[in-house]
Coordinates of C-alpha atoms in Angstrom, one line a residue:
Chain A
M750 CA 55.9 -19.7 1.9
R751 CA 58.1 -18.1 -0.7
A752 CA 61.1 -18.3 1.7
L753 CA 60.4 -22.0 2.2
A754 CA 60.3 -22.6 -1.5
Q755 CA 63.6 -20.8 -2.0
A756 CA 65.2 -22.8 0.9
L757 CA 64.0 -26.0 -0.8
R758 CA 65.5 -25.0 -4.1
R759 CA 68.8 -24.1 -2.5
C760 CA 68.8 -27.4 -0.6
N761 CA 68.0 -29.3 -3.8
D762 CA 70.8 -27.5 -5.6
I763 CA 73.3 -28.8 -3.1
V764 CA 71.8 -32.3 -2.9
T765 CA 71.8 -32.6 -6.7
R766 CA 75.4 -31.6 -7.0
G767 CA 76.3 -34.2 -4.5
V768 CA 74.1 -36.9 -6.1
K769 CA 75.6 -36.2 -9.5
A770 CA 79.2 -36.5 -8.1
V771 CA 78.2 -39.8 -6.6
I772 CA 76.7 -41.0 -9.9
V773 CA 79.9 -40.2 -11.8
I774 CA 82.1 -42.0 -9.2
M775 CA 79.7 -45.0 -9.3
A776 CA 79.9 -45.1 -13.2
V777 CA 83.7 -45.1 -13.1
L778 CA 83.8 -47.9 -10.5
M779 CA 81.3 -50.0 -12.5
V780 CA 83.4 -49.8 -15.6
A781 CA 86.6 -50.5 -13.5
A782 CA 85.0 -53.5 -11.8
I783 CA 84.1 -55.1 -15.1
L784 CA 87.5 -54.3 -16.6
W785 CA 89.1 -55.9 -13.6
Q786 CA 87.0 -59.0 -14.1
V787 CA 88.0 -59.3 -17.7
C788 CA 91.7 -58.7 -16.8
M789 CA 91.7 -61.2 -14.0
R790 CA 90.1 -63.9 -16.2
Y791 CA 92.6 -63.5 -19.0
V792 CA 95.8 -62.5 -17.3
F793 CA 95.6 -64.4 -14.1
N794 CA 93.0 -67.0 -15.1
R795 CA 91.1 -66.3 -11.9
P796 CA 87.9 -64.5 -12.4
P797 CA 86.9 -62.8 -9.2
S798 CA 83.5 -63.4 -7.8
W799 CA 82.9 -59.9 -6.3
T800 CA 83.2 -57.7 -9.4
E801 CA 79.8 -58.5 -10.9
E802 CA 78.0 -58.1 -7.6
L803 CA 79.7 -54.8 -6.9
A804 CA 79.0 -53.5 -10.5
L805 CA 75.3 -54.4 -10.1
L806 CA 75.0 -52.8 -6.7
L807 CA 76.4 -49.6 -8.2
F808 CA 74.2 -50.0 -11.3
S809 CA 71.0 -50.1 -9.3
W810 CA 72.0 -47.2 -7.2
S811 CA 73.2 -45.0 -10.0
M812 CA 70.1 -45.6 -12.2
L813 CA 67.6 -45.0 -9.4
L814 CA 69.5 -41.8 -8.4
M815 CA 69.6 -40.6 -11.9
L816 CA 65.9 -41.4 -12.4
A817 CA 65.2 -39.0 -9.5
V818 CA 67.4 -36.3 -10.9
G819 CA 65.4 -36.6 -14.1
V820 CA 62.4 -35.2 -12.3
R821 CA 64.3 -32.0 -11.6
E822 CA 65.8 -31.8 -15.1
S823 CA 62.6 -32.9 -16.8
F824 CA 64.4 -35.4 -19.0
H825 CA 61.9 -38.2 -18.7
V826 CA 60.0 -38.9 -21.9
R827 CA 56.4 -38.0 -22.1
M828 CA 53.6 -37.2 -24.5
D829 CA 53.2 -33.5 -24.5
L830 CA 50.8 -33.1 -27.4
L831 CA 47.8 -32.3 -25.2
V832 CA 49.7 -30.2 -22.6
D833 CA 51.1 -27.9 -25.3
R834 CA 47.7 -27.3 -26.8
L835 CA 46.0 -26.2 -23.5
P836 CA 45.5 -22.5 -22.7
A837 CA 48.0 -21.1 -20.2
V838 CA 45.8 -21.6 -17.2
G839 CA 44.9 -25.2 -18.0
N840 CA 48.5 -25.9 -18.8
R841 CA 49.7 -24.6 -15.5
A842 CA 47.0 -26.5 -13.6
L843 CA 47.8 -29.8 -15.4
Q844 CA 51.6 -29.3 -14.9
G845 CA 50.9 -28.7 -11.2
A846 CA 48.8 -31.9 -11.0
I847 CA 51.6 -33.8 -12.6
D848 CA 54.2 -32.4 -10.2
L849 CA 51.9 -33.3 -7.3
A850 CA 51.4 -36.8 -8.6
T851 CA 55.2 -37.2 -9.1
A852 CA 55.9 -36.0 -5.5
A853 CA 53.2 -38.4 -4.2
F854 CA 54.8 -41.3 -6.1
G855 CA 58.1 -40.4 -4.5
A856 CA 56.6 -40.3 -1.0
Y857 CA 55.0 -43.7 -1.6
L858 CA 58.3 -45.2 -2.8
A859 CA 60.1 -43.7 0.1
A860 CA 57.7 -45.1 2.7
S861 CA 57.3 -48.6 1.1
G862 CA 61.1 -48.6 0.4
V863 CA 61.9 -48.1 4.1
D864 CA 59.4 -51.0 5.0
Y865 CA 61.1 -53.3 2.5
A866 CA 64.6 -52.4 3.5
L867 CA 63.7 -53.1 7.2
E868 CA 62.1 -56.4 6.1
M869 CA 65.3 -57.4 4.5
Y870 CA 67.4 -56.3 7.4
G871 CA 70.0 -58.9 8.4
S872 CA 70.3 -60.7 5.0
T873 CA 73.6 -60.4 3.2
S874 CA 74.6 -60.6 -0.5
A875 CA 75.8 -63.9 -2.1
A876 CA 79.3 -63.2 -3.1
I877 CA 80.7 -60.2 -1.1
G878 CA 78.4 -60.7 1.8
Y879 CA 77.5 -57.0 2.1
P880 CA 74.3 -56.3 4.1
I881 CA 71.4 -56.4 1.5
V882 CA 69.9 -53.3 3.1
L883 CA 72.7 -51.5 1.2
L884 CA 71.1 -52.5 -2.1
Y885 CA 67.5 -52.0 -1.2
G886 CA 68.2 -48.7 0.4
A887 CA 68.4 -47.3 -3.1
A888 CA 64.6 -47.4 -3.5
P889 CA 63.7 -45.2 -0.5
V890 CA 66.5 -42.8 -1.3
C891 CA 65.2 -42.5 -4.8
G892 CA 61.7 -42.0 -3.4
V893 CA 62.9 -39.1 -1.1
L894 CA 64.6 -37.4 -4.0
V895 CA 61.7 -37.7 -6.3
F896 CA 59.5 -36.3 -3.5
L897 CA 61.8 -33.3 -2.9
Y898 CA 62.2 -32.6 -6.6
G899 CA 58.5 -32.9 -7.3
L900 CA 57.7 -30.5 -4.5
E901 CA 60.3 -28.0 -5.8
L902 CA 58.8 -28.1 -9.3
L903 CA 55.3 -27.6 -7.9
W904 CA 56.3 -24.7 -5.8
S905 CA 58.4 -23.0 -8.4
R906 CA 55.5 -23.1 -10.9
H907 CA 53.1 -21.9 -8.3
G908 CA 55.5 -19.1 -7.4
A909 CA 55.9 -18.1 -11.1
G910 CA 52.1 -17.9 -11.3
E911 CA 52.0 -15.3 -8.5
Q912 CA 54.3 -12.9 -10.2
P913 CA 52.6 -10.2 -12.4
Chain B
M1276 CA 36.6 -56.3 -15.8
S1277 CA 38.1 -55.8 -12.3
A1278 CA 39.2 -52.3 -11.0
S1279 CA 42.8 -53.4 -11.4
V1280 CA 42.3 -54.1 -15.1
W1281 CA 40.7 -50.7 -15.6
I1282 CA 43.6 -49.0 -13.9
L1283 CA 46.2 -51.0 -15.9
T1284 CA 44.5 -50.1 -19.2
A1285 CA 42.4 -47.0 -19.2
G1286 CA 44.1 -45.4 -16.2
F1287 CA 47.5 -45.8 -17.7
A1288 CA 46.4 -44.4 -21.1
A1289 CA 44.8 -41.4 -19.4
L1290 CA 48.0 -40.6 -17.5
V1291 CA 50.1 -40.9 -20.6
V1292 CA 47.7 -38.6 -22.6
L1293 CA 47.6 -36.1 -19.8
G1294 CA 51.4 -35.8 -20.2
V1295 CA 52.7 -37.6 -17.2
P1296 CA 56.1 -38.9 -18.1
F1297 CA 56.0 -42.7 -19.0
V1298 CA 58.1 -43.7 -16.1
F1299 CA 55.8 -42.1 -13.5
A1300 CA 52.6 -43.1 -15.4
I1301 CA 53.7 -46.7 -15.0
G1302 CA 54.8 -46.1 -11.4
L1303 CA 51.5 -44.5 -10.4
V1304 CA 49.5 -47.3 -12.1
V1305 CA 51.5 -49.8 -10.0
V1306 CA 50.8 -47.8 -6.8
A1307 CA 47.1 -47.5 -7.7
V1308 CA 46.7 -51.3 -8.4
I1309 CA 48.6 -52.1 -5.2
T1310 CA 46.2 -50.0 -3.2
V1311 CA 43.0 -51.2 -4.9
A1312 CA 43.9 -54.9 -4.9
D1313 CA 45.3 -54.8 -1.4
I1314 CA 48.8 -56.0 -2.4
P1315 CA 51.8 -55.4 -0.1
S1316 CA 53.2 -52.0 -0.9
M1317 CA 56.7 -53.5 -0.8
L1318 CA 56.1 -54.8 -4.3
L1319 CA 57.1 -51.4 -5.7
P1320 CA 60.6 -51.0 -4.2
Q1321 CA 61.3 -54.7 -4.5
T1322 CA 60.6 -54.9 -8.2
M1323 CA 62.3 -51.5 -8.9
V1324 CA 65.6 -52.7 -7.5
A1325 CA 65.2 -56.3 -8.8
S1326 CA 64.6 -55.1 -12.3
T1327 CA 67.9 -53.3 -12.4
Q1328 CA 69.9 -56.2 -11.0
S1329 CA 70.7 -57.7 -14.4
F1330 CA 74.2 -58.2 -15.7
S1331 CA 72.9 -58.0 -19.3
L1332 CA 71.2 -54.6 -18.7
L1333 CA 74.5 -53.3 -17.2
G1334 CA 75.6 -53.2 -20.8
I1335 CA 73.2 -50.3 -21.4
P1336 CA 75.1 -47.5 -19.6
F1337 CA 78.4 -48.9 -20.8
F1338 CA 77.3 -48.8 -24.5
M1339 CA 75.8 -45.3 -23.9
L1340 CA 79.1 -44.2 -22.3
A1341 CA 81.1 -45.7 -25.2
G1342 CA 79.1 -43.6 -27.7
E1343 CA 79.5 -40.4 -25.7
L1344 CA 83.2 -41.0 -25.3
M1345 CA 83.5 -41.6 -29.0
S1346 CA 81.8 -38.3 -29.8
A1347 CA 83.6 -36.3 -27.2
G1348 CA 87.0 -37.8 -28.1
G1349 CA 86.6 -36.9 -31.8
L1350 CA 86.3 -40.5 -32.9
S1351 CA 82.8 -40.0 -34.4
R1352 CA 84.3 -37.2 -36.6
R1353 CA 86.9 -39.7 -37.8
L1354 CA 84.3 -42.2 -38.7
I1355 CA 82.3 -39.6 -40.7
A1356 CA 85.5 -38.6 -42.5
V1357 CA 86.1 -42.3 -43.5
A1358 CA 82.5 -42.6 -44.7
D1359 CA 82.9 -39.3 -46.6
V1360 CA 85.9 -40.3 -48.7
L1361 CA 84.2 -43.7 -49.5
V1362 CA 80.8 -42.7 -50.7
R1363 CA 80.5 -38.9 -51.1
H1364 CA 80.8 -39.0 -54.9
L1365 CA 77.7 -41.1 -55.4
L1366 CA 74.4 -39.5 -56.4
G1367 CA 73.1 -38.0 -53.1
G1368 CA 76.6 -38.3 -51.6
L1369 CA 76.2 -36.7 -48.2
G1370 CA 73.0 -38.8 -47.6
H1371 CA 75.1 -41.9 -48.2
V1372 CA 77.8 -40.6 -45.9
T1373 CA 75.2 -40.2 -43.2
I1374 CA 74.0 -43.7 -43.6
V1375 CA 77.4 -45.4 -43.7
A1376 CA 78.7 -43.4 -40.8
A1377 CA 75.6 -44.3 -38.8
C1378 CA 76.2 -48.0 -39.6
I1379 CA 79.7 -47.9 -38.3
F1380 CA 78.7 -45.9 -35.2
A1381 CA 75.9 -48.4 -34.6
A1382 CA 78.4 -51.2 -34.4
I1383 CA 79.8 -49.5 -31.3
S1384 CA 77.0 -47.8 -29.5
G1385 CA 73.7 -49.7 -30.0
S1386 CA 71.5 -46.8 -29.1
A1387 CA 69.4 -45.2 -31.8
P1388 CA 69.1 -41.7 -30.2
A1389 CA 72.9 -41.7 -29.5
T1390 CA 73.6 -42.5 -33.1
T1391 CA 71.2 -39.9 -34.4
A1392 CA 72.9 -37.4 -32.1
A1393 CA 76.5 -38.4 -33.0
I1394 CA 75.9 -38.4 -36.7
G1395 CA 73.3 -35.8 -37.0
T1396 CA 75.2 -33.1 -35.2
A1397 CA 77.8 -33.1 -37.9
M1398 CA 75.8 -34.2 -40.9
I1399 CA 72.6 -32.2 -40.7
P1400 CA 74.4 -28.8 -41.0
A1401 CA 76.8 -30.3 -43.6
M1402 CA 73.8 -31.5 -45.7
A1403 CA 71.9 -28.2 -45.3
E1404 CA 75.0 -26.3 -46.5
R1405 CA 75.0 -28.4 -49.7
G1406 CA 71.5 -27.4 -50.5
Y1407 CA 69.5 -30.3 -48.9
S1408 CA 66.3 -29.1 -47.2
R1409 CA 66.8 -29.0 -43.4
P1410 CA 63.7 -31.1 -42.6
Y1411 CA 64.9 -33.8 -45.1
A1412 CA 68.5 -33.7 -43.8
T1413 CA 67.0 -34.1 -40.3
S1414 CA 64.8 -37.0 -41.4
L1415 CA 67.8 -38.8 -42.8
A1416 CA 69.8 -38.5 -39.6
V1417 CA 66.8 -39.8 -37.7
S1418 CA 66.2 -42.7 -40.0
A1419 CA 69.9 -43.6 -40.2
G1420 CA 70.0 -43.5 -36.4
V1421 CA 67.4 -46.2 -36.0
L1422 CA 69.7 -48.6 -37.8
A1423 CA 71.5 -48.8 -34.4
P1424 CA 69.0 -51.1 -32.7
L1425 CA 69.4 -53.6 -35.6
I1426 CA 73.1 -53.5 -36.1
P1427 CA 74.9 -55.2 -33.2
P1428 CA 75.4 -54.3 -30.4
S1429 CA 71.8 -53.1 -29.6
I1430 CA 70.2 -51.9 -26.5
A1431 CA 66.7 -53.0 -27.7
F1432 CA 68.0 -56.5 -28.3
I1433 CA 69.6 -56.6 -24.9
I1434 CA 66.2 -55.7 -23.3
W1435 CA 64.3 -58.2 -25.4
G1436 CA 66.9 -60.9 -24.6
V1437 CA 66.3 -60.3 -20.9
I1438 CA 62.5 -60.4 -21.3
A1439 CA 62.5 -63.5 -23.6
E1440 CA 65.4 -65.2 -21.9
Q1441 CA 67.2 -65.7 -25.2
S1442 CA 70.9 -65.4 -26.1
I1443 CA 71.7 -61.8 -26.6
A1444 CA 74.7 -62.5 -28.8
Q1445 CA 72.4 -64.6 -31.1
L1446 CA 69.7 -61.9 -31.1
F1447 CA 72.4 -59.3 -32.1
L1448 CA 73.2 -61.5 -35.2
A1449 CA 69.5 -61.7 -36.1
G1450 CA 69.4 -57.9 -36.6
V1451 CA 72.4 -57.7 -39.0
I1452 CA 70.7 -58.5 -42.3
P1453 CA 67.5 -56.6 -41.6
G1454 CA 69.7 -53.6 -40.6
L1455 CA 71.7 -53.8 -43.8
I1456 CA 68.6 -54.1 -46.0
M1457 CA 67.2 -51.1 -44.2
A1458 CA 70.5 -49.2 -44.9
I1459 CA 70.3 -50.1 -48.6
G1460 CA 66.7 -49.0 -48.7
L1461 CA 67.7 -45.7 -47.2
S1462 CA 70.4 -45.3 -49.8
A1463 CA 67.8 -45.9 -52.5
I1464 CA 65.6 -43.2 -51.1
V1465 CA 68.6 -40.9 -51.0
I1466 CA 69.4 -41.6 -54.7
W1467 CA 65.7 -41.0 -55.6
R1468 CA 65.5 -37.7 -53.8
A1469 CA 68.9 -36.5 -55.2
H1470 CA 67.7 -37.4 -58.7
R1471 CA 64.4 -35.6 -58.2
D1472 CA 65.9 -32.5 -56.6
R1473 CA 69.0 -32.4 -58.9
V1474 CA 71.5 -32.3 -56.0
P1475 CA 74.9 -31.6 -57.5
Q1476 CA 77.4 -34.5 -57.1
L1477 CA 80.6 -34.1 -55.2
P1478 CA 84.0 -34.9 -56.7
R1479 CA 85.4 -38.4 -55.9
A1480 CA 88.0 -38.5 -53.1
T1481 CA 91.6 -38.9 -54.4
A1482 CA 93.6 -41.9 -53.3
A1483 CA 95.6 -39.6 -51.0
E1484 CA 92.4 -38.3 -49.3
V1485 CA 91.2 -41.9 -48.8
G1486 CA 94.5 -42.9 -47.4
R1487 CA 94.6 -40.0 -45.0
A1488 CA 91.0 -40.6 -43.8
L1489 CA 91.7 -44.2 -43.2
R1490 CA 95.0 -43.6 -41.4
Q1491 CA 93.4 -41.0 -39.1
G1492 CA 90.3 -43.1 -38.7
V1493 CA 92.0 -46.4 -37.9
W1494 CA 91.6 -46.0 -34.1
A1495 CA 87.9 -45.2 -34.5
L1496 CA 87.5 -48.2 -36.9
L1497 CA 89.1 -50.5 -34.4
A1498 CA 86.3 -49.9 -31.9
P1499 CA 83.6 -51.9 -33.6
V1500 CA 86.2 -54.6 -34.2
I1501 CA 86.9 -54.9 -30.5
V1502 CA 83.1 -55.0 -29.7
L1503 CA 82.0 -57.5 -32.3
G1504 CA 85.2 -59.4 -32.5
G1505 CA 85.3 -59.7 -28.8
I1506 CA 81.7 -60.9 -28.5
Y1507 CA 81.7 -63.3 -31.4
G1508 CA 85.3 -64.5 -30.8
G1509 CA 84.1 -65.6 -27.4
V1510 CA 86.4 -63.3 -25.6
F1511 CA 83.8 -61.2 -23.8
T1512 CA 80.1 -61.1 -22.9
P1513 CA 78.3 -58.1 -24.5
T1514 CA 78.4 -56.3 -21.2
E1515 CA 82.2 -56.8 -20.8
A1516 CA 82.7 -55.8 -24.4
A1517 CA 80.9 -52.5 -23.6
A1518 CA 83.1 -51.8 -20.6
V1519 CA 86.3 -52.6 -22.7
V1520 CA 85.2 -50.3 -25.5
C1521 CA 84.5 -47.5 -22.9
F1522 CA 88.1 -47.8 -21.7
Y1523 CA 89.4 -47.9 -25.3
S1524 CA 87.5 -44.8 -26.4
F1525 CA 88.6 -43.0 -23.3
I1526 CA 92.3 -43.9 -23.9
V1527 CA 92.2 -43.0 -27.6
G1528 CA 90.2 -39.8 -27.0
V1529 CA 92.6 -38.6 -24.3
F1530 CA 96.0 -39.8 -25.5
V1531 CA 95.8 -40.4 -29.3
E1532 CA 93.2 -37.9 -30.6
K1533 CA 93.9 -35.5 -27.6
A1534 CA 90.4 -34.2 -28.1
L1535 CA 89.1 -35.3 -24.7
R1536 CA 90.2 -33.5 -21.6
F1537 CA 90.0 -35.1 -18.1
S1538 CA 87.9 -32.1 -17.0
Q1539 CA 85.2 -33.0 -19.6
V1540 CA 84.9 -36.6 -18.4
P1541 CA 82.3 -36.1 -15.6
A1542 CA 80.0 -34.2 -18.0
V1543 CA 80.4 -37.0 -20.6
I1544 CA 79.6 -39.6 -18.0
L1545 CA 76.6 -37.7 -16.8
R1546 CA 75.2 -37.4 -20.3
A1547 CA 75.5 -41.2 -20.7
M1548 CA 74.0 -41.9 -17.3
T1549 CA 71.1 -39.5 -18.2
V1550 CA 70.1 -41.3 -21.4
S1551 CA 70.6 -44.7 -19.6
A1552 CA 68.3 -43.6 -16.8
I1553 CA 65.6 -42.7 -19.3
V1554 CA 65.6 -46.3 -20.4
M1555 CA 66.4 -47.9 -17.1
G1556 CA 63.8 -45.9 -15.2
I1557 CA 61.2 -47.4 -17.4
V1558 CA 62.7 -50.8 -17.0
A1559 CA 62.7 -50.4 -13.2
V1560 CA 59.0 -49.4 -12.8
S1561 CA 57.8 -51.8 -15.5
G1562 CA 59.0 -54.7 -13.3
G1563 CA 56.1 -54.0 -10.9
M1564 CA 53.6 -53.5 -13.7
G1565 CA 54.8 -56.8 -15.2
V1566 CA 54.0 -58.6 -11.9
L1567 CA 50.5 -57.0 -11.7
V1568 CA 49.7 -57.7 -15.4
A1569 CA 50.8 -61.3 -14.8
Q1570 CA 48.6 -61.5 -11.7
E1571 CA 45.6 -60.4 -13.6
Q1572 CA 46.5 -63.0 -16.2
F1573 CA 46.0 -60.2 -18.6
A1574 CA 48.6 -61.3 -21.1
T1575 CA 47.4 -64.9 -21.1
K1576 CA 43.8 -63.9 -21.5
L1577 CA 44.6 -61.5 -24.3
A1578 CA 46.8 -64.1 -26.0
A1579 CA 44.1 -66.7 -25.6
L1580 CA 41.5 -64.3 -27.0
L1581 CA 43.6 -63.5 -30.0
S1582 CA 44.6 -67.1 -30.8
A1583 CA 41.0 -68.3 -30.4
S1584 CA 39.8 -65.9 -33.1
I1585 CA 42.9 -66.0 -35.4
H1586 CA 44.2 -69.3 -36.7
Q1587 CA 46.6 -68.5 -39.5
Q1588 CA 50.1 -67.6 -38.5
W1589 CA 50.4 -64.9 -41.1
V1590 CA 47.3 -63.1 -40.0
M1591 CA 48.4 -63.2 -36.4
L1592 CA 51.9 -61.8 -37.3
L1593 CA 50.3 -59.0 -39.3
I1594 CA 48.0 -58.0 -36.5
L1595 CA 50.8 -58.1 -33.9
N1596 CA 53.0 -56.0 -36.1
L1597 CA 50.3 -53.5 -36.9
G1598 CA 49.3 -53.3 -33.2
F1599 CA 52.9 -52.8 -32.1
F1600 CA 53.5 -50.2 -34.8
L1601 CA 50.5 -48.1 -33.9
L1602 CA 51.2 -48.3 -30.2
A1603 CA 54.9 -47.5 -30.7
A1604 CA 53.9 -44.4 -32.6
V1605 CA 52.4 -42.9 -29.5
M1606 CA 54.2 -44.9 -26.7
D1607 CA 57.6 -45.5 -25.4
E1608 CA 59.0 -48.5 -27.2
I1609 CA 60.9 -49.9 -24.3
A1610 CA 57.9 -49.8 -22.1
L1611 CA 55.9 -51.5 -24.8
M1612 CA 58.4 -54.4 -25.1
L1613 CA 58.4 -54.8 -21.3
I1614 CA 54.6 -54.6 -20.8
F1615 CA 53.5 -56.7 -23.8
G1616 CA 56.6 -58.9 -24.0
P1617 CA 55.1 -61.8 -22.0
M1618 CA 52.0 -61.8 -24.1
L1619 CA 53.9 -61.6 -27.4
I1620 CA 56.2 -64.4 -26.3
A1621 CA 53.2 -66.6 -25.3
I1622 CA 51.6 -66.0 -28.8
G1623 CA 54.9 -66.6 -30.6
H1624 CA 55.3 -69.8 -28.8
Q1625 CA 51.7 -70.9 -29.5
F1626 CA 52.3 -70.4 -33.2
G1627 CA 55.6 -72.1 -33.2
I1628 CA 57.6 -69.1 -34.3
D1629 CA 61.4 -69.3 -33.6
P1630 CA 62.1 -67.0 -30.6
I1631 CA 65.1 -65.4 -32.2
H1632 CA 63.1 -64.7 -35.4
F1633 CA 60.3 -63.3 -33.3
G1634 CA 62.8 -61.1 -31.4
A1635 CA 64.2 -59.7 -34.7
M1636 CA 60.6 -58.8 -35.8
I1637 CA 59.9 -57.0 -32.5
V1638 CA 63.1 -55.1 -32.5
T1639 CA 62.7 -54.1 -36.2
N1640 CA 59.3 -52.7 -35.1
V1641 CA 60.9 -51.0 -32.1
A1642 CA 63.4 -49.4 -34.5
I1643 CA 60.7 -48.0 -36.7
G1644 CA 58.8 -46.7 -33.7
M1645 CA 61.8 -44.6 -32.7
A1646 CA 61.6 -42.7 -36.0
A1647 CA 57.9 -42.7 -36.6
P1648 CA 55.9 -39.6 -35.6
P1649 CA 54.5 -38.3 -33.4
I1650 CA 56.4 -40.0 -30.5
G1651 CA 59.9 -41.2 -31.4
Y1652 CA 63.2 -40.8 -29.5
C1653 CA 65.2 -40.3 -32.6
L1654 CA 62.7 -37.8 -33.9
F1655 CA 63.1 -35.7 -30.8
V1656 CA 66.8 -35.9 -30.9
G1657 CA 66.9 -35.0 -34.6
T1658 CA 64.6 -32.0 -34.3
A1659 CA 66.5 -30.8 -31.2
I1660 CA 69.7 -30.8 -33.2
S1661 CA 68.4 -29.1 -36.3
G1662 CA 65.8 -26.8 -34.7
Q1663 CA 63.2 -28.0 -37.1
R1664 CA 59.5 -28.4 -36.3
L1665 CA 58.4 -31.9 -35.7
T1666 CA 55.6 -31.6 -38.3
A1667 CA 58.1 -30.6 -41.0
V1668 CA 60.4 -33.5 -40.3
A1669 CA 57.4 -35.8 -40.0
R1670 CA 56.4 -34.8 -43.6
A1671 CA 59.9 -35.5 -44.9
I1672 CA 60.3 -38.8 -43.2
W1673 CA 57.4 -40.8 -44.5
P1674 CA 59.1 -42.4 -47.5
Q1675 CA 61.7 -43.8 -45.0
I1676 CA 58.9 -45.1 -42.7
V1677 CA 57.2 -46.8 -45.6
M1678 CA 60.4 -48.4 -46.7
M1679 CA 61.1 -49.6 -43.2
L1680 CA 57.6 -51.1 -42.9
A1681 CA 58.4 -53.0 -46.1
V1682 CA 61.6 -54.4 -44.5
L1683 CA 59.5 -55.3 -41.4
M1684 CA 57.3 -57.4 -43.6
L1685 CA 60.3 -59.1 -45.1
V1686 CA 61.7 -59.8 -41.6
T1687 CA 58.3 -61.1 -40.5
Y1688 CA 57.5 -63.4 -43.3
V1689 CA 61.0 -64.6 -44.4
P1690 CA 62.6 -66.1 -41.3
A1691 CA 65.9 -66.5 -43.2
F1692 CA 66.6 -62.8 -43.0
S1693 CA 67.0 -63.0 -39.3
L1694 CA 68.2 -66.6 -38.9
A1695 CA 70.7 -67.0 -41.8
L1696 CA 73.7 -65.8 -39.8
I1697 CA 72.9 -68.1 -36.9
R1698 CA 74.0 -71.7 -37.1

């Protein structure tokens, strides 16, 4: 069990590094696309039709990916007034329940996201004409990451509890 | 009440109180209602993606990134130096410096927590060194930071503009006067405290010092000119202006100030994307909750209930403001806008309130909520910077909160404050 937890953590370490690199590249491309749009409009008087669509595709992806990373880095805002006042045992139990609920949400998003992406299979975007699955794929990927990170948190807390 | 309504209200409240992050509390509520009410599960992924497909909202990560680049590139420091030479000699000098610097930074970034972080990091230690109590110095950085949602550009106005389908450029203008009045109110509190605590005054800056600060600060001062001049000169949309100012801050930070190294850029981008995802995550999951709330006709029922029992406009506005303020004290302000937005808009419409004026009122309330204890983004950022306890800062900040509530009343009952700058 412990070996499995460690394997998951190592796997998530690598995945997170990759995801963050992708987010940085997406952010740069988003800004670049909009700058190109402004530039084309003023310099060449020909605003391109694809820049906005590309920027929005990257925007949805980068935000949903970062949302998932937030599980691992615990940056999402929450009300911790009650949690902090609980005795250690209750605190750990409640934290565990929250981790479990988060992972369950991730699993649900992954499953329903795959359904939806399959449902939309075959449609294309308006301006660029990219397959729309490329956009809606962001939801299940976000779900899988949330699930993995939730599981990792659950396990790491559980493991910490076992130590004397 | 149906099971769905119980989940949307009591279930959601329970999850929040138990400490589930807002984004997942909303997400789990959506999943629960989908399951109970037998709604297709695809609603969740569909609304999560669709809610992020908005060109206006794309401005959020850009404005966040602009703020981060300004700080990393040393431009925030230049702004503080300019504010310093201009107002430090007044009674309560460093307090005024904090406020003026926050106003200028707010004209670039539009994010309250980013403004508190950018200004607070430099000003809280500086004030503490000059004998200001740390909790008070922190409370000043927090309350100056919440000027950012009111002074254009503003992320809160962008989100409200998307919900209410109003012009974002016009909404930005509606916040200018309320923001400036709040800044003046803060300065008055600074003077009062300095007088009471006998804070020694600093010497007035010499002409040479002023000249040097302005010369060195000219690149930083140009940034708000690009943003606001660009938007109101009809050159860019707010989102485009944000992208342009990102580029500008990057170039100035790397080549002019030489404070920003290429190797730092990924970390700077990730910081901006992190704070953006905190906001956008809530926007994404609230899309589904919005659909479900609409399906239960929750908003319309509540709006009808309220307007059946309350007939005077002023009573209704008072109740809306009070309700929003109390909820914002314990809840995420963005989620609050997204969830209650449709109901608020319905009521505003029923009472014939100008939608731009109404938006200014909501965003003023949002701004106060970000500084008001116990739950406020800026409060968290401020305490994290200064290492002070939340309770200590909460005790120090109440005069500012009272003043801001007075400004909220002005904005609510005198439409001219929000509408004067709009044709």
